[in-house]
Coordinates of C-alpha atoms and ligand atoms in Angstrom, one line a residue:
M158 CA 13.0 -22.9 -10.6
P159 CA 15.8 -21.4 -8.5
A160 CA 18.8 -23.7 -8.2
Q161 CA 20.1 -24.0 -4.6
V162 CA 23.8 -24.3 -4.6
T163 CA 23.9 -25.8 -1.2
A164 CA 21.2 -27.2 1.0
S165 CA 22.5 -25.9 4.2
A166 CA 20.1 -24.1 6.5
A167 CA 22.6 -21.3 7.2
N168 CA 21.3 -18.0 8.3
V169 CA 23.1 -16.3 5.4
Q170 CA 21.3 -16.5 2.1
A171 CA 22.3 -14.9 -1.2
F172 CA 20.1 -14.2 -4.2
R173 CA 21.6 -13.7 -7.7
G174 CA 19.9 -11.9 -10.5
E175 CA 19.4 -8.5 -12.1
I176 CA 18.8 -6.2 -9.1
V177 CA 17.1 -2.8 -9.2
D178 CA 16.3 -0.5 -6.3
F179 CA 16.3 3.2 -5.5
V180 CA 18.3 5.3 -3.1
G181 CA 16.1 8.4 -3.6
D182 CA 13.3 9.9 -5.6
P183 CA 14.0 9.9 -9.4
A184 CA 11.8 13.1 -9.6
L185 CA 14.5 14.9 -7.6
L186 CA 17.7 12.9 -8.3
G187 CA 17.0 11.7 -11.9
A188 CA 18.9 8.6 -12.8
G189 CA 21.1 9.1 -9.8
A190 CA 18.2 7.7 -7.7
L191 CA 18.7 4.3 -9.4
R192 CA 20.9 1.4 -8.1
H193 CA 21.2 -1.3 -10.8
H194 CA 23.3 -4.5 -10.9
A195 CA 22.8 -6.3 -14.2
D196 CA 24.3 -9.4 -12.6
G197 CA 24.1 -8.7 -8.8
V198 CA 23.9 -10.5 -5.5
L199 CA 21.7 -9.6 -2.6
V200 CA 23.0 -11.1 0.7
V201 CA 20.6 -11.6 3.5
R202 CA 21.5 -12.4 7.1
D203 CA 18.9 -13.1 9.7
G204 CA 16.2 -11.6 7.5
R205 CA 18.1 -8.3 6.9
V206 CA 20.1 -7.0 4.0
A207 CA 23.8 -7.8 4.7
A208 CA 25.3 -6.8 1.4
L209 CA 24.4 -5.8 -2.2
G210 CA 26.8 -5.8 -5.1
P211 CA 28.0 -7.2 -8.4
A212 CA 27.8 -10.9 -8.5
K213 CA 31.5 -11.9 -8.9
A214 CA 32.9 -9.7 -6.1
T215 CA 30.0 -10.4 -3.7
L216 CA 30.0 -14.2 -4.1
R217 CA 33.7 -14.2 -3.2
T218 CA 32.9 -12.7 0.2
L219 CA 30.4 -15.5 1.1
S220 CA 31.2 -18.4 3.4
Q221 CA 31.0 -21.9 2.0
D222 CA 27.7 -22.7 3.8
A223 CA 25.9 -19.6 2.4
V224 CA 22.8 -20.6 0.3
V225 CA 22.8 -19.0 -3.1
T226 CA 19.5 -18.9 -5.0
D227 CA 20.0 -18.3 -8.7
Y228 CA 17.4 -15.9 -10.1
R229 CA 19.5 -15.0 -13.2
G230 CA 17.2 -14.0 -16.1
K231 CA 14.8 -12.4 -13.6
L232 CA 14.7 -9.0 -11.8
I233 CA 14.9 -8.6 -8.1
V234 CA 13.2 -5.5 -6.8
P235 CA 12.1 -4.4 -3.3
G236 CA 8.7 -5.7 -2.2
F237 CA 5.8 -3.6 -3.3
V238 CA 4.1 -1.2 -0.9
D239 CA 0.4 -0.8 -1.2
T240 CA -0.4 2.4 0.7
H241 CA -4.2 2.2 0.5
V242 CA -6.4 -0.9 0.4
H243 CA -9.6 -2.3 2.1
Y244 CA -9.1 -6.0 2.9
A245 CA -12.8 -6.2 3.8
Q246 CA -13.7 -5.3 0.2
T247 CA -12.0 -8.3 -1.2
D248 CA -15.3 -9.9 -2.3
M249 CA -17.0 -6.8 -3.7
I250 CA -14.3 -6.0 -6.3
A251 CA -15.9 -5.5 -9.7
S252 CA -19.3 -4.2 -8.5
Y253 CA -21.1 -2.5 -11.4
G254 CA -22.3 0.9 -12.2
A255 CA -22.0 3.4 -9.4
Q256 CA -20.0 6.4 -8.3
L257 CA -18.6 6.8 -4.8
L258 CA -21.5 7.6 -2.5
E259 CA -24.0 5.3 -4.2
W260 CA -21.4 2.6 -4.4
L261 CA -20.7 2.8 -0.7
E262 CA -24.4 2.4 0.1
R263 CA -25.1 -0.3 -2.4
Y264 CA -22.1 -2.5 -2.1
T265 CA -19.6 -1.4 0.5
F266 CA -21.6 -1.2 3.7
P267 CA -23.4 -4.5 3.1
A268 CA -20.0 -6.2 2.4
E269 CA -18.5 -4.7 5.5
A270 CA -21.5 -5.6 7.6
R271 CA -20.7 -9.3 7.0
F272 CA -17.6 -8.9 9.1
K273 CA -19.8 -9.0 12.2
D274 CA -18.9 -12.7 11.9
P275 CA -15.3 -13.3 13.1
E276 CA -15.1 -16.5 11.0
H277 CA -15.8 -14.5 7.8
A278 CA -13.2 -11.9 8.8
H279 CA -10.5 -14.6 9.3
E280 CA -11.4 -16.4 6.0
V281 CA -11.1 -13.1 4.0
A282 CA -8.0 -12.0 5.8
E283 CA -6.2 -15.3 4.9
F284 CA -7.2 -15.0 1.3
F285 CA -6.3 -11.3 1.1
T286 CA -2.8 -11.7 2.6
D287 CA -2.1 -14.6 0.3
E288 CA -3.2 -12.5 -2.7
L289 CA -0.9 -9.6 -1.6
L290 CA 2.1 -12.0 -1.6
R291 CA 1.0 -13.5 -4.9
N292 CA 1.1 -10.0 -6.4
G293 CA 4.5 -9.1 -4.9
T294 CA 3.1 -6.8 -2.2
T295 CA 5.0 -7.2 1.0
T296 CA 3.6 -4.2 2.9
A297 CA 0.1 -2.7 2.9
M298 CA -1.8 -0.1 4.8
A299 CA -5.2 -1.5 5.1
F300 CA -8.7 -0.6 6.3
A301 CA -10.6 -3.3 8.3
T302 CA -14.2 -2.6 9.2
T303 CA -16.0 -1.1 12.2
H304 CA -15.8 -4.5 14.0
K305 CA -12.9 -4.7 16.4
H306 CA -12.2 -8.4 15.6
S307 CA -11.8 -7.5 11.9
V308 CA -8.5 -5.9 12.9
D309 CA -7.4 -8.9 14.9
A310 CA -8.1 -11.1 11.8
I311 CA -5.9 -9.1 9.4
F312 CA -3.1 -8.7 12.0
E313 CA -3.1 -12.4 12.8
A314 CA -3.0 -13.3 9.1
A315 CA -0.1 -10.8 8.5
R316 CA 1.7 -12.0 11.6
R317 CA 1.6 -15.6 10.5
R318 CA 3.3 -14.5 7.3
S319 CA 5.8 -12.2 9.1
M320 CA 4.6 -9.3 7.0
R321 CA 5.1 -5.7 7.8
L322 CA 1.5 -4.4 7.7
I323 CA -0.5 -1.4 9.0
A324 CA -4.2 -1.6 9.7
G325 CA -7.0 -0.1 11.7
K326 CA -10.6 -0.3 12.8
V327 CA -12.9 1.9 10.7
L328 CA -14.5 4.7 12.7
M329 CA -18.0 5.7 11.5
D330 CA -20.5 7.1 13.9
R331 CA -23.0 8.8 11.6
N332 CA -24.6 8.7 8.2
V333 CA -24.1 5.0 7.8
P334 CA -26.4 1.9 8.4
K335 CA -26.5 0.8 12.0
A336 CA -24.8 -2.5 11.1
V337 CA -21.5 -0.7 10.5
R338 CA -21.9 2.2 12.9
D339 CA -20.0 2.7 16.1
T340 CA -20.1 5.6 18.5
A341 CA -17.5 8.2 19.2
Q342 CA -16.8 6.5 22.6
T343 CA -16.8 2.8 21.5
G344 CA -14.7 3.8 18.5
Y345 CA -12.2 5.4 20.7
D346 CA -12.2 2.6 23.3
D347 CA -11.8 -0.2 20.6
S348 CA -9.0 1.7 18.8
K349 CA -7.2 2.2 22.1
A350 CA -7.5 -1.5 23.0
L351 CA -6.3 -2.5 19.5
I352 CA -3.3 -0.2 19.7
E353 CA -2.3 -1.7 23.0
A354 CA -2.7 -5.2 21.7
W355 CA -1.1 -4.8 18.3
H356 CA 0.9 -1.7 17.7
G357 CA 4.6 -2.4 17.4
R358 CA 4.1 -6.1 17.9
D359 CA 6.5 -8.0 15.4
R360 CA 6.2 -6.0 12.2
L361 CA 2.7 -4.6 12.7
G362 CA 1.6 -1.1 13.1
Y363 CA -1.8 0.5 14.0
A364 CA -3.6 3.2 12.0
V365 CA -6.4 5.3 13.5
T366 CA -9.0 5.0 10.7
P367 CA -11.8 7.5 10.4
R368 CA -13.4 6.4 7.0
F369 CA -14.0 9.9 5.9
A370 CA -15.2 13.2 7.3
P371 CA -18.9 12.9 6.6
T372 CA -19.3 9.6 8.4
S373 CA -17.8 10.8 11.6
T374 CA -19.2 13.3 14.1
E375 CA -17.0 16.2 15.3
R376 CA -16.7 14.3 18.6
Q377 CA -15.3 11.3 16.8
L378 CA -12.7 13.3 14.8
D379 CA -11.7 15.0 18.0
L380 CA -11.1 11.6 19.6
C381 CA -9.0 10.6 16.6
G382 CA -6.7 13.5 17.4
K383 CA -6.6 12.4 21.0
L384 CA -5.6 8.8 20.0
L385 CA -2.7 10.2 17.9
E386 CA -1.6 12.4 20.8
E387 CA -1.8 9.6 23.3
H388 CA 0.0 7.1 21.1
P389 CA 3.0 8.7 19.3
G390 CA 4.1 6.6 16.4
V391 CA 0.7 5.3 15.3
H392 CA -0.5 6.1 11.8
L393 CA -3.7 7.6 10.6
Q394 CA -5.5 6.7 7.3
S395 CA -8.5 8.2 5.7
H396 CA -10.0 9.5 2.4
V397 CA -10.1 13.0 1.1
A398 CA -11.5 14.8 -2.0
E399 CA -12.2 11.7 -4.1
N400 CA -15.4 12.7 -5.8
K401 CA -17.2 16.0 -6.4
S402 CA -20.5 15.0 -4.8
E403 CA -18.5 13.8 -1.7
V404 CA -16.7 17.2 -1.6
A405 CA -20.1 19.0 -1.7
W406 CA -21.5 16.8 1.0
V407 CA -18.5 17.6 3.3
A408 CA -19.1 21.3 2.8
E409 CA -22.7 20.8 4.0
V410 CA -21.8 18.7 7.0
Y411 CA -18.9 21.0 8.0
P412 CA -20.1 24.4 6.9
W413 CA -17.3 26.2 8.9
S414 CA -14.5 24.4 6.9
R415 CA -12.4 26.2 4.3
S416 CA -12.1 23.0 2.4
Y417 CA -12.6 19.2 2.8
L418 CA -9.0 18.7 3.9
D419 CA -9.4 21.6 6.3
V420 CA -11.8 19.4 8.4
Y421 CA -9.0 16.9 9.1
D422 CA -6.5 19.8 9.7
H423 CA -8.9 21.3 12.3
Y424 CA -8.8 18.1 14.4
G425 CA -5.0 17.7 14.2
L426 CA -5.2 14.8 11.7
L427 CA -2.7 16.2 9.2
C428 CA 0.6 15.0 10.4
E429 CA 3.5 12.7 9.8
R430 CA 2.3 9.0 9.4
A431 CA -1.1 10.2 8.1
V432 CA -2.0 8.9 4.7
Y433 CA -4.9 10.2 2.7
A434 CA -6.3 8.3 -0.3
H435 CA -7.3 10.0 -3.5
C436 CA -6.5 13.8 -2.9
I437 CA -8.0 14.6 -6.3
H438 CA -10.1 17.7 -5.8
L439 CA -7.7 19.8 -3.7
D440 CA -6.4 23.3 -4.1
A441 CA -3.0 24.9 -3.7
E442 CA -3.6 25.7 0.0
D443 CA -4.6 22.1 0.7
R444 CA -1.4 20.9 -0.9
Q445 CA 0.7 23.4 1.0
R446 CA -0.8 22.1 4.3
M447 CA -0.1 18.5 3.3
A448 CA 3.5 19.3 2.5
A449 CA 4.0 21.4 5.7
T450 CA 2.5 18.7 8.0
G451 CA 4.2 15.7 6.4
A452 CA 0.9 14.0 5.6
A453 CA 1.1 11.7 2.5
M454 CA -1.1 11.1 -0.5
S455 CA -2.1 7.7 -1.8
F456 CA -2.6 7.8 -5.6
C457 CA -5.3 5.2 -6.4
A458 CA -5.4 5.1 -10.1
T459 CA -7.6 2.0 -10.8
S460 CA -10.1 3.1 -8.2
N461 CA -10.3 6.7 -9.5
L462 CA -10.9 5.4 -13.0
F463 CA -13.3 2.7 -12.0
L464 CA -15.5 4.9 -9.9
G465 CA -15.1 7.8 -12.3
S466 CA -13.8 10.0 -9.6
G467 CA -11.2 12.1 -11.4
L468 CA -7.5 12.3 -12.3
F469 CA -4.8 12.6 -9.6
D470 CA -2.4 15.5 -10.2
L471 CA 1.0 13.9 -9.6
A472 CA 2.9 17.0 -10.9
A473 CA 1.1 19.2 -8.4
A474 CA 1.9 16.8 -5.6
H475 CA 5.6 16.8 -6.6
A476 CA 5.8 20.5 -7.0
A477 CA 4.4 21.0 -3.5
G478 CA 6.9 18.5 -2.1
I479 CA 4.3 16.0 -0.8
R480 CA 5.0 12.4 -0.1
V481 CA 3.2 10.1 -2.5
G482 CA 2.6 6.4 -2.7
L483 CA 0.5 4.1 -4.8
G484 CA -2.7 2.4 -3.6
T485 CA -4.8 -0.3 -5.1
D486 CA -7.9 0.7 -3.1
I487 CA -9.7 -2.7 -3.5
G488 CA -12.7 -2.9 -3.9
G489 CA -13.0 0.5 -5.6
G490 CA -9.8 -0.4 -7.3
T491 CA -9.8 -3.3 -9.8
T492 CA -6.6 -5.1 -9.0
L493 CA -4.2 -6.0 -6.2
S494 CA -1.4 -6.0 -8.7
M495 CA 1.0 -3.1 -8.2
L496 CA 2.3 -3.6 -11.7
R497 CA -1.2 -3.0 -13.1
T498 CA -1.6 -0.1 -10.7
M499 CA 1.6 1.4 -12.1
A500 CA 0.2 1.0 -15.6
E501 CA -3.0 2.7 -14.8
S502 CA -1.1 5.5 -12.9
Y503 CA 0.8 6.1 -16.1
K504 CA -2.4 6.4 -18.1
V505 CA -3.9 8.8 -15.5
C506 CA -0.8 11.0 -15.9
Q507 CA -1.2 10.8 -19.6
M508 CA -4.8 12.0 -19.4
A509 CA -3.7 14.9 -17.3
G510 CA -1.0 15.9 -19.8
Q511 CA 1.8 14.6 -17.5
T512 CA 4.0 11.6 -17.6
L513 CA 5.2 8.9 -15.2
S514 CA 8.6 7.4 -16.1
P515 CA 9.2 3.7 -15.3
L516 CA 11.8 4.7 -12.8
Q517 CA 9.4 7.0 -11.1
A518 CA 6.6 4.3 -11.1
F519 CA 8.9 1.6 -9.6
Y520 CA 10.1 4.2 -7.0
L521 CA 6.5 5.0 -6.0
A522 CA 5.7 1.3 -5.7
T523 CA 8.7 0.7 -3.4
L524 CA 10.8 3.3 -1.6
G525 CA 8.2 6.1 -2.3
G526 CA 5.5 4.0 -0.7
A527 CA 7.7 3.2 2.2
A528 CA 8.5 6.9 2.7
S529 CA 4.9 7.9 2.6
L530 CA 4.2 5.4 5.4
Y531 CA 7.4 6.6 7.2
L532 CA 8.7 3.1 7.1
D533 CA 11.7 3.9 4.8
A534 CA 14.2 3.2 7.6
D535 CA 13.0 -0.4 7.6
I536 CA 11.9 -1.3 4.1
G537 CA 11.7 0.1 0.5
N538 CA 15.2 -0.6 -0.8
F539 CA 18.3 -2.8 -0.3
D540 CA 20.3 -0.6 2.0
V541 CA 22.4 -2.7 4.4
G542 CA 20.4 -3.4 7.6
K543 CA 16.9 -3.1 6.1
E544 CA 14.4 -5.9 6.2
A545 CA 14.9 -8.1 3.2
D546 CA 11.4 -8.1 1.6
F547 CA 11.7 -8.5 -2.2
V548 CA 10.0 -9.6 -5.3
V549 CA 11.4 -11.6 -8.2
L550 CA 9.9 -10.5 -11.5
D551 CA 9.9 -12.7 -14.6
P552 CA 10.4 -10.8 -17.8
A553 CA 9.3 -13.9 -19.7
A554 CA 6.1 -14.4 -17.8
T555 CA 3.9 -14.3 -20.9
P556 CA 4.7 -14.7 -24.6
H557 CA 4.0 -11.1 -25.5
L558 CA 6.0 -9.7 -22.5
A559 CA 8.9 -11.9 -23.4
R560 CA 8.8 -10.8 -27.0
R561 CA 8.7 -7.1 -26.1
I562 CA 11.4 -7.4 -23.5
D563 CA 13.7 -9.3 -25.9
R564 CA 13.6 -6.1 -28.0
A565 CA 14.3 -3.8 -25.1
T566 CA 17.7 -2.2 -25.1
T567 CA 17.6 -0.3 -21.9
L568 CA 16.6 -0.9 -18.3
D569 CA 14.0 1.8 -18.6
E570 CA 12.4 0.1 -21.5
K571 CA 12.4 -3.3 -19.7
L572 CA 10.8 -1.8 -16.6
F573 CA 8.2 0.0 -18.7
A574 CA 7.2 -3.2 -20.5
L575 CA 7.0 -5.0 -17.1
M576 CA 4.7 -2.3 -15.7
I577 CA 2.5 -1.9 -18.8
L578 CA 2.2 -5.6 -19.7
G579 CA 2.8 -7.3 -16.3
D580 CA 0.5 -8.5 -13.6
D581 CA 0.5 -11.3 -11.0
R582 CA 1.8 -13.6 -13.7
A583 CA 5.1 -11.6 -13.8
V584 CA 5.6 -12.2 -10.1
H585 CA 7.8 -15.2 -10.0
A586 CA 8.4 -15.2 -6.2
T587 CA 7.9 -13.0 -3.2
H588 CA 10.3 -13.1 -0.2
I589 CA 9.6 -11.9 3.3
L590 CA 12.7 -11.3 5.5
G591 CA 14.6 -13.3 2.9
S592 CA 12.4 -16.3 3.1
R593 CA 10.3 -17.3 0.1
A594 CA 6.7 -16.7 1.0
H595 CA 5.3 -17.3 -2.5
V596 CA 6.4 -18.9 -5.7
R597 CA 4.4 -18.9 -8.9
G598 CA 3.1 -22.3 -9.6
G599 CA 3.6 -23.2 -5.9
A600 CA 6.7 -25.3 -6.5
Ligands
ZN115 ZN1 -10.4 3.6 0.0

């Protein structure tokens, strides 16, 4: 347990431990992207980073009433950023035996239809946000359902925990059961009302959320573009090119399109703050459009493996200069743990004849995710002035992890063992704006 040197409720807090964060992308800067203090101190004032440095020198600068939490023996890293997740699919994780389109019909739409009940939405939102914190995730970009109040539920849960979170009402006005269908007009009206109620309130942001091209009419996609135009600064989230049958379906529904991604491009939905999950079956022109418009990709490894969708091409995304973050994509994904998601991302890269270094993986889960959400001015690393969301990782969380890390001689090796062997058990504590929002074992 962390030892508190003083019990004062001062607004300056300091956290001592091994501190790791990134000042840029290791794919571009190599080891120069890394900032590492083997014995460091992170100073937080009023919820923001006030200083970061070696322990001895930094402790000397603190006033006597500063509270110092001792996390020596553990790693302090920026809070994880999950760039694609469906909070309403919390209960349908681990649903057997289907690929994307059948899986949506059989499991997803019935699970999302249950959100007609606001009580159910609130109960799931509470569980989901607690699980994010338990897994060290401090920011997420989340799909709700077609029900307007499902967005209120997740924003209220995030707001109570002071979390930085982006969410939106799912827009689907065709090719889905009536229980989860809206219309182009009600979808637009509800989204507009939600933006006015929530966007920019505390740490919350709104994302216009068409599920994917085949479940929206052209009128609905047109209105998505209008919402973005009318509300500068809001996000957009959707899916693209996840599964081959889905890609073929989109070609039937939009016969005029050059590609699946081109449908979104046509309606002005490729832009900064737009995040597309999966991006597996794309071509060079698609990638060029994503790079040129500033749209980001969410690499959802556990979901892509679980649903048998395909292998994300990280090297091609990097070569094209596209922003990439990691997504858990619950419930197609199989874990809310970003550590496990990093491990599966590594394996996907291996299958594709590529690699994912531990520095690159931790970058993608922190500053890279923040940059793909265009939130890197606020979160993602420990630059002075940023919001102090961070995770305390325990390298001795399990006997095998402890044993492996005992034999690690470099930081890279230690981080790699944590991402390959770690999960929620390796998350000792999660801090939001400096305050401890979760501690393992609940002490
Ligand atoms: Zn998804």
